[in-house]
Amino acid sequence: MSLPQPLSDGLVIARRNLIKIRRVPDLLVSATVAPVMFVLLFGYVLGSGVEVPGVDYREYLMAGIFTQTMVFGSAITGTGLAQDLQRGIVDRFRSLPMSPSAVLLGRTASDLVTSVIVVVVMTVTGLLAGWRIRSSPLDALAGYALLLLFAYALSWLMAVIGLSVRDPEVFSNASFVAVFPLTFVANTFVAPGNLPEVLRVAAEWNPVSAVVQACRVHFGNVSAAMPPPEAWPLRHPVAATLAWVAVILAVCVPLARWRYRKAVGR
């Protein structure tokens, strides 16, 4: 049975993007080097000064670094789309008998593959740095699945931003302003209870915090000695993560398709 045309065309575009990574490996190297540096620098620098009750700080840190990397990595989608628009590659696609949705489906699918590769590299680095998964293999796989699901949803958000700018450099500045506070005003590196009141509330309801907490739970990197979270998203992190993913996809998928039609019509 053949796939629907948008999916089959999207797979062709995804293959094109993955071949580009193989021919220009610098893209993948730059996507993996930064997370490895974060693991080593934050693990050994902050690890010597931050105490987490019942858990080694490097184990507490890894879920945060994983999620932060997925957030930063999602910017690849917006950058790629902005570059394809600027270079006229999207105009070339439009001249071919292919579904208009294929460009977005292929871009987000290929970037998901990149995220999987980055997660594998980070896992090996984390294990070498002393991180341990203290849950069952199924729990750990569930943690990774939530992480990649969140990364895929964010790719659609970055697609909207990438299709809304006229220059890849503008996208880089805009995405940096958006994702930097998103990853730091969260429970990525320290518990929200250590933050001032306004930042604490923002961190507790930050979608990044829900993903980080869900991964910590599924990786077994939590302890009964840790103060129990009070905010609903952190007490039910899996449900909160799935809710955020559903909201982001429900808003950004149709918005990205609309922005794509508008961008190619300029």
PDB file of N, CA, C and O in Angstrom, residues 87-142:
ATOM      1  N   ARG A  87      17.613  31.127  -0.477  1.00  0.00           N
ATOM      2  CA  ARG A  87      18.390  30.621  -1.613  1.00  0.00           C
ATOM      3  C   ARG A  87      17.525  30.210  -2.805  1.00  0.00           C
ATOM      4  O   ARG A  87      18.043  29.743  -3.808  1.00  0.00           O
ATOM      5  N   GLY A  88      16.207  30.316  -2.665  1.00  0.00           N
ATOM      6  CA  GLY A  88      15.323  29.974  -3.773  1.00  0.00           C
ATOM      7  C   GLY A  88      15.051  28.490  -3.931  1.00  0.00           C
ATOM      8  O   GLY A  88      14.464  28.063  -4.928  1.00  0.00           O
ATOM      9  N   ILE A  89      15.490  27.679  -2.942  1.00  0.00           N
ATOM     10  CA  ILE A  89      15.284  26.234  -3.042  1.00  0.00           C
ATOM     11  C   ILE A  89      13.797  25.902  -2.937  1.00  0.00           C
ATOM     12  O   ILE A  89      13.293  24.997  -3.613  1.00  0.00           O
ATOM     13  N   VAL A  90      13.077  26.642  -2.101  1.00  0.00           N
ATOM     14  CA  VAL A  90      11.643  26.400  -1.972  1.00  0.00           C
ATOM     15  C   VAL A  90      10.929  26.707  -3.289  1.00  0.00           C
ATOM     16  O   VAL A  90       9.981  26.011  -3.672  1.00  0.00           O
ATOM     17  N   ASP A  91      11.393  27.726  -4.004  1.00  0.00           N
ATOM     18  CA  ASP A  91      10.805  28.028  -5.317  1.00  0.00           C
ATOM     19  C   ASP A  91      11.007  26.849  -6.275  1.00  0.00           C
ATOM     20  O   ASP A  91      10.132  26.538  -7.089  1.00  0.00           O
ATOM     21  N   ARG A  92      12.165  26.203  -6.169  1.00  0.00           N
ATOM     22  CA  ARG A  92      12.433  25.023  -6.996  1.00  0.00           C
ATOM     23  C   ARG A  92      11.468  23.897  -6.631  1.00  0.00           C
ATOM     24  O   ARG A  92      10.925  23.219  -7.511  1.00  0.00           O
ATOM     25  N   PHE A  93      11.230  23.707  -5.319  1.00  0.00           N
ATOM     26  CA  PHE A  93      10.281  22.683  -4.891  1.00  0.00           C
ATOM     27  C   PHE A  93       8.892  22.958  -5.464  1.00  0.00           C
ATOM     28  O   PHE A  93       8.167  22.042  -5.849  1.00  0.00           O
ATOM     29  N   ARG A  94       8.501  24.241  -5.488  1.00  0.00           N
ATOM     30  CA  ARG A  94       7.160  24.589  -5.959  1.00  0.00           C
ATOM     31  C   ARG A  94       6.961  24.252  -7.432  1.00  0.00           C
ATOM     32  O   ARG A  94       5.834  24.056  -7.885  1.00  0.00           O
ATOM     33  N   SER A  95       8.076  24.216  -8.181  1.00  0.00           N
ATOM     34  CA  SER A  95       7.956  23.895  -9.606  1.00  0.00           C
ATOM     35  C   SER A  95       7.789  22.397  -9.841  1.00  0.00           C
ATOM     36  O   SER A  95       7.568  21.973 -10.977  1.00  0.00           O
ATOM     37  N   LEU A  96       7.939  21.592  -8.775  1.00  0.00           N
ATOM     38  CA  LEU A  96       7.832  20.136  -8.903  1.00  0.00           C
ATOM     39  C   LEU A  96       6.425  19.679  -8.515  1.00  0.00           C
ATOM     40  O   LEU A  96       5.738  20.334  -7.717  1.00  0.00           O
ATOM     41  N   PRO A  97       5.980  18.549  -9.073  1.00  0.00           N
ATOM     42  CA  PRO A  97       4.646  18.024  -8.732  1.00  0.00           C
ATOM     43  C   PRO A  97       4.650  17.356  -7.357  1.00  0.00           C
ATOM     44  O   PRO A  97       4.628  16.124  -7.244  1.00  0.00           O
ATOM     45  N   MET A  98       4.708  18.150  -6.311  1.00  0.00           N
ATOM     46  CA  MET A  98       4.770  17.612  -4.952  1.00  0.00           C
ATOM     47  C   MET A  98       3.796  18.340  -4.036  1.00  0.00           C
ATOM     48  O   MET A  98       3.354  19.462  -4.336  1.00  0.00           O
ATOM     49  N   SER A  99       3.437  17.690  -2.931  1.00  0.00           N
ATOM     50  CA  SER A  99       2.496  18.286  -1.986  1.00  0.00           C
ATOM     51  C   SER A  99       3.109  19.514  -1.307  1.00  0.00           C
ATOM     52  O   SER A  99       4.287  19.491  -0.937  1.00  0.00           O
ATOM     53  N   PRO A 100       2.344  20.606  -1.127  1.00  0.00           N
ATOM     54  CA  PRO A 100       2.876  21.789  -0.436  1.00  0.00           C
ATOM     55  C   PRO A 100       3.301  21.497   1.007  1.00  0.00           C
ATOM     56  O   PRO A 100       4.155  22.187   1.557  1.00  0.00           O
ATOM     57  N   SER A 101       2.709  20.461   1.627  1.00  0.00           N
ATOM     58  CA  SER A 101       3.056  20.135   3.019  1.00  0.00           C
ATOM     59  C   SER A 101       4.377  19.387   3.137  1.00  0.00           C
ATOM     60  O   SER A 101       4.902  19.233   4.244  1.00  0.00           O
ATOM     61  N   ALA A 102       4.896  18.896   1.997  1.00  0.00           N
ATOM     62  CA  ALA A 102       6.069  18.022   2.051  1.00  0.00           C
ATOM     63  C   ALA A 102       7.290  18.731   2.622  1.00  0.00           C
ATOM     64  O   ALA A 102       8.089  18.118   3.343  1.00  0.00           O
ATOM     65  N   VAL A 103       7.451  20.016   2.297  1.00  0.00           N
ATOM     66  CA  VAL A 103       8.640  20.737   2.778  1.00  0.00           C
ATOM     67  C   VAL A 103       8.659  20.778   4.305  1.00  0.00           C
ATOM     68  O   VAL A 103       9.694  20.515   4.940  1.00  0.00           O
ATOM     69  N   LEU A 104       7.506  21.093   4.911  1.00  0.00           N
ATOM     70  CA  LEU A 104       7.451  21.183   6.376  1.00  0.00           C
ATOM     71  C   LEU A 104       7.567  19.802   7.015  1.00  0.00           C
ATOM     72  O   LEU A 104       8.285  19.626   8.009  1.00  0.00           O
ATOM     73  N   LEU A 105       6.864  18.805   6.448  1.00  0.00           N
ATOM     74  CA  LEU A 105       6.940  17.447   7.006  1.00  0.00           C
ATOM     75  C   LEU A 105       8.363  16.895   6.908  1.00  0.00           C
ATOM     76  O   LEU A 105       8.884  16.293   7.858  1.00  0.00           O
ATOM     77  N   GLY A 106       8.993  17.109   5.756  1.00  0.00           N
ATOM     78  CA  GLY A 106      10.344  16.598   5.575  1.00  0.00           C
ATOM     79  C   GLY A 106      11.356  17.291   6.464  1.00  0.00           C
ATOM     80  O   GLY A 106      12.247  16.664   7.035  1.00  0.00           O
ATOM     81  N   ARG A 107      11.214  18.606   6.602  1.00  0.00           N
ATOM     82  CA  ARG A 107      12.144  19.371   7.445  1.00  0.00           C
ATOM     83  C   ARG A 107      12.060  18.923   8.904  1.00  0.00           C
ATOM     84  O   ARG A 107      13.064  18.652   9.553  1.00  0.00           O
ATOM     85  N   THR A 108      10.844  18.827   9.434  1.00  0.00           N
ATOM     86  CA  THR A 108      10.700  18.442  10.842  1.00  0.00           C
ATOM     87  C   THR A 108      11.103  16.983  11.075  1.00  0.00           C
ATOM     88  O   THR A 108      11.661  16.650  12.121  1.00  0.00           O
ATOM     89  N   ALA A 109      10.847  16.114  10.076  1.00  0.00           N
ATOM     90  CA  ALA A 109      11.214  14.698  10.239  1.00  0.00           C
ATOM     91  C   ALA A 109      12.734  14.533  10.255  1.00  0.00           C
ATOM     92  O   ALA A 109      13.289  13.799  11.087  1.00  0.00           O
ATOM     93  N   SER A 110      13.429  15.202   9.336  1.00  0.00           N
ATOM     94  CA  SER A 110      14.893  15.069   9.294  1.00  0.00           C
ATOM     95  C   SER A 110      15.538  15.666  10.544  1.00  0.00           C
ATOM     96  O   SER A 110      16.535  15.135  11.056  1.00  0.00           O
ATOM     97  N   ASP A 111      14.953  16.734  11.055  1.00  0.00           N
ATOM     98  CA  ASP A 111      15.514  17.330  12.278  1.00  0.00           C
ATOM     99  C   ASP A 111      15.257  16.440  13.494  1.00  0.00           C
ATOM    100  O   ASP A 111      16.017  16.474  14.463  1.00  0.00           O
ATOM    101  N   LEU A 112      14.186  15.645  13.438  1.00  0.00           N
ATOM    102  CA  LEU A 112      13.955  14.676  14.516  1.00  0.00           C
ATOM    103  C   LEU A 112      15.047  13.599  14.504  1.00  0.00           C
ATOM    104  O   LEU A 112      15.507  13.171  15.568  1.00  0.00           O
ATOM    105  N   VAL A 113      15.456  13.181  13.325  1.00  0.00           N
ATOM    106  CA  VAL A 113      16.554  12.207  13.226  1.00  0.00           C
ATOM    107  C   VAL A 113      17.832  12.799  13.820  1.00  0.00           C
ATOM    108  O   VAL A 113      18.573  12.127  14.551  1.00  0.00           O
ATOM    109  N   THR A 114      18.085  14.067  13.520  1.00  0.00           N
ATOM    110  CA  THR A 114      19.263  14.738  14.103  1.00  0.00           C
ATOM    111  C   THR A 114      19.174  14.750  15.627  1.00  0.00           C
ATOM    112  O   THR A 114      20.169  14.522  16.323  1.00  0.00           O
ATOM    113  N   SER A 115      17.967  14.998  16.156  1.00  0.00           N
ATOM    114  CA  SER A 115      17.791  15.013  17.614  1.00  0.00           C
ATOM    115  C   SER A 115      18.110  13.643  18.220  1.00  0.00           C
ATOM    116  O   SER A 115      18.707  13.556  19.296  1.00  0.00           O
ATOM    117  N   VAL A 116      17.701  12.570  17.518  1.00  0.00           N
ATOM    118  CA  VAL A 116      17.988  11.217  18.020  1.00  0.00           C
ATOM    119  C   VAL A 116      19.507  11.002  18.109  1.00  0.00           C
ATOM    120  O   VAL A 116      20.019  10.477  19.104  1.00  0.00           O
ATOM    121  N   ILE A 117      20.218  11.424  17.076  1.00  0.00           N
ATOM    122  CA  ILE A 117      21.684  11.263  17.079  1.00  0.00           C
ATOM    123  C   ILE A 117      22.309  12.050  18.235  1.00  0.00           C
ATOM    124  O   ILE A 117      23.192  11.546  18.948  1.00  0.00           O
ATOM    125  N   VAL A 118      21.839  13.289  18.436  1.00  0.00           N
ATOM    126  CA  VAL A 118      22.368  14.119  19.523  1.00  0.00           C
ATOM    127  C   VAL A 118      22.089  13.478  20.883  1.00  0.00           C
ATOM    128  O   VAL A 118      22.957  13.471  21.773  1.00  0.00           O
ATOM    129  N   VAL A 119      20.898  12.911  21.053  1.00  0.00           N
ATOM    130  CA  VAL A 119      20.550  12.266  22.320  1.00  0.00           C
ATOM    131  C   VAL A 119      21.476  11.074  22.593  1.00  0.00           C
ATOM    132  O   VAL A 119      21.918  10.863  23.729  1.00  0.00           O
ATOM    133  N   VAL A 120      21.783  10.300  21.550  1.00  0.00           N
ATOM    134  CA  VAL A 120      22.687   9.154  21.729  1.00  0.00           C
ATOM    135  C   VAL A 120      24.074   9.633  22.165  1.00  0.00           C
ATOM    136  O   VAL A 120      24.672   9.092  23.110  1.00  0.00           O
ATOM    137  N   VAL A 121      24.579  10.671  21.504  1.00  0.00           N
ATOM    138  CA  VAL A 121      25.903  11.206  21.863  1.00  0.00           C
ATOM    139  C   VAL A 121      25.903  11.725  23.299  1.00  0.00           C
ATOM    140  O   VAL A 121      26.837  11.475  24.078  1.00  0.00           O
ATOM    141  N   MET A 122      24.833  12.431  23.664  1.00  0.00           N
ATOM    142  CA  MET A 122      24.757  12.978  25.023  1.00  0.00           C
ATOM    143  C   MET A 122      24.647  11.874  26.065  1.00  0.00           C
ATOM    144  O   MET A 122      25.193  11.982  27.165  1.00  0.00           O
ATOM    145  N   THR A 123      23.923  10.811  25.727  1.00  0.00           N
ATOM    146  CA  THR A 123      23.783   9.696  26.676  1.00  0.00           C
ATOM    147  C   THR A 123      25.144   9.072  26.974  1.00  0.00           C
ATOM    148  O   THR A 123      25.494   8.828  28.135  1.00  0.00           O
ATOM    149  N   VAL A 124      25.910   8.843  25.928  1.00  0.00           N
ATOM    150  CA  VAL A 124      27.244   8.248  26.119  1.00  0.00           C
ATOM    151  C   VAL A 124      28.126   9.195  26.941  1.00  0.00           C
ATOM    152  O   VAL A 124      28.822   8.771  27.884  1.00  0.00           O
ATOM    153  N   THR A 125      28.074  10.495  26.606  1.00  0.00           N
ATOM    154  CA  THR A 125      28.880  11.479  27.351  1.00  0.00           C
ATOM    155  C   THR A 125      28.461  11.523  28.819  1.00  0.00           C
ATOM    156  O   THR A 125      29.311  11.556  29.721  1.00  0.00           O
ATOM    157  N   GLY A 126      27.157  11.542  29.046  1.00  0.00           N
ATOM    158  CA  GLY A 126      26.664  11.589  30.422  1.00  0.00           C
ATOM    159  C   GLY A 126      27.084  10.368  31.223  1.00  0.00           C
ATOM    160  O   GLY A 126      27.496  10.479  32.390  1.00  0.00           O
ATOM    161  N   LEU A 127      27.002   9.174  30.600  1.00  0.00           N
ATOM    162  CA  LEU A 127      27.408   7.951  31.300  1.00  0.00           C
ATOM    163  C   LEU A 127      28.898   7.993  31.642  1.00  0.00           C
ATOM    164  O   LEU A 127      29.312   7.564  32.723  1.00  0.00           O
ATOM    165  N   LEU A 128      29.702   8.512  30.716  1.00  0.00           N
ATOM    166  CA  LEU A 128      31.135   8.629  30.991  1.00  0.00           C
ATOM    167  C   LEU A 128      31.415   9.643  32.098  1.00  0.00           C
ATOM    168  O   LEU A 128      32.401   9.523  32.843  1.00  0.00           O
ATOM    169  N   ALA A 129      30.531  10.652  32.220  1.00  0.00           N
ATOM    170  CA  ALA A 129      30.727  11.696  33.241  1.00  0.00           C
ATOM    171  C   ALA A 129      30.140  11.308  34.599  1.00  0.00           C
ATOM    172  O   ALA A 129      30.230  12.082  35.548  1.00  0.00           O
ATOM    173  N   GLY A 130      29.533  10.116  34.679  1.00  0.00           N
ATOM    174  CA  GLY A 130      29.028   9.667  35.979  1.00  0.00           C
ATOM    175  C   GLY A 130      27.525   9.612  36.107  1.00  0.00           C
ATOM    176  O   GLY A 130      26.999   9.222  37.156  1.00  0.00           O
ATOM    177  N   TRP A 131      26.797   9.991  35.056  1.00  0.00           N
ATOM    178  CA  TRP A 131      25.331   9.916  35.095  1.00  0.00           C
ATOM    179  C   TRP A 131      24.894   8.451  35.030  1.00  0.00           C
ATOM    180  O   TRP A 131      25.512   7.643  34.331  1.00  0.00           O
ATOM    181  N   ARG A 132      23.866   8.113  35.766  1.00  0.00           N
ATOM    182  CA  ARG A 132      23.344   6.757  35.758  1.00  0.00           C
ATOM    183  C   ARG A 132      21.823   6.775  35.630  1.00  0.00           C
ATOM    184  O   ARG A 132      21.157   7.609  36.260  1.00  0.00           O
ATOM    185  N   ILE A 133      21.274   5.851  34.833  1.00  0.00           N
ATOM    186  CA  ILE A 133      19.820   5.659  34.749  1.00  0.00           C
ATOM    187  C   ILE A 133      19.452   4.624  35.803  1.00  0.00           C
ATOM    188  O   ILE A 133      19.930   3.490  35.763  1.00  0.00           O
ATOM    189  N   ARG A 134      18.606   5.016  36.764  1.00  0.00           N
ATOM    190  CA  ARG A 134      18.292   4.144  37.892  1.00  0.00           C
ATOM    191  C   ARG A 134      16.860   3.618  37.823  1.00  0.00           C
ATOM    192  O   ARG A 134      16.264   3.257  38.833  1.00  0.00           O
ATOM    193  N   SER A 135      16.305   3.608  36.629  1.00  0.00           N
ATOM    194  CA  SER A 135      14.953   3.075  36.433  1.00  0.00           C
ATOM    195  C   SER A 135      15.038   1.876  35.494  1.00  0.00           C
ATOM    196  O   SER A 135      16.126   1.464  35.086  1.00  0.00           O
ATOM    197  N   SER A 136      13.874   1.328  35.144  1.00  0.00           N
ATOM    198  CA  SER A 136      13.860   0.186  34.224  1.00  0.00           C
ATOM    199  C   SER A 136      14.103   0.665  32.797  1.00  0.00           C
ATOM    200  O   SER A 136      13.924   1.854  32.495  1.00  0.00           O
ATOM    201  N   PRO A 137      14.504  -0.237  31.898  1.00  0.00           N
ATOM    202  CA  PRO A 137      14.703   0.161  30.489  1.00  0.00           C
ATOM    203  C   PRO A 137      13.447   0.761  29.874  1.00  0.00           C
ATOM    204  O   PRO A 137      13.543   1.719  29.090  1.00  0.00           O
ATOM    205  N   LEU A 138      12.272   0.230  30.214  1.00  0.00           N
ATOM    206  CA  LEU A 138      11.030   0.779  29.648  1.00  0.00           C
ATOM    207  C   LEU A 138      10.796   2.204  30.136  1.00  0.00           C
ATOM    208  O   LEU A 138      10.360   3.075  29.368  1.00  0.00           O
ATOM    209  N   ASP A 139      11.052   2.442  31.419  1.00  0.00           N
ATOM    210  CA  ASP A 139      10.908   3.809  31.945  1.00  0.00           C
ATOM    211  C   ASP A 139      11.871   4.758  31.243  1.00  0.00           C
ATOM    212  O   ASP A 139      11.515   5.898  30.899  1.00  0.00           O
ATOM    213  N   ALA A 140      13.098   4.298  31.055  1.00  0.00           N
ATOM    214  CA  ALA A 140      14.086   5.150  30.389  1.00  0.00           C
ATOM    215  C   ALA A 140      13.663   5.463  28.958  1.00  0.00           C
ATOM    216  O   ALA A 140      13.768   6.608  28.503  1.00  0.00           O
ATOM    217  N   LEU A 141      13.154   4.446  28.241  1.00  0.00           N
ATOM    218  CA  LEU A 141      12.684   4.675  26.869  1.00  0.00           C
ATOM    219  C   LEU A 141      11.525   5.669  26.848  1.00  0.00           C
ATOM    220  O   LEU A 141      11.423   6.505  25.936  1.00  0.00           O
ATOM    221  N   ALA A 142      10.652   5.585  27.863  1.00  0.00           N
ATOM    222  CA  ALA A 142       9.538   6.538  27.941  1.00  0.00           C
ATOM    223  C   ALA A 142      10.067   7.964  28.137  1.00  0.00           C
ATOM    224  O   ALA A 142       9.528   8.924  27.566  1.00  0.00           O
TER     225      ALA A 142
END
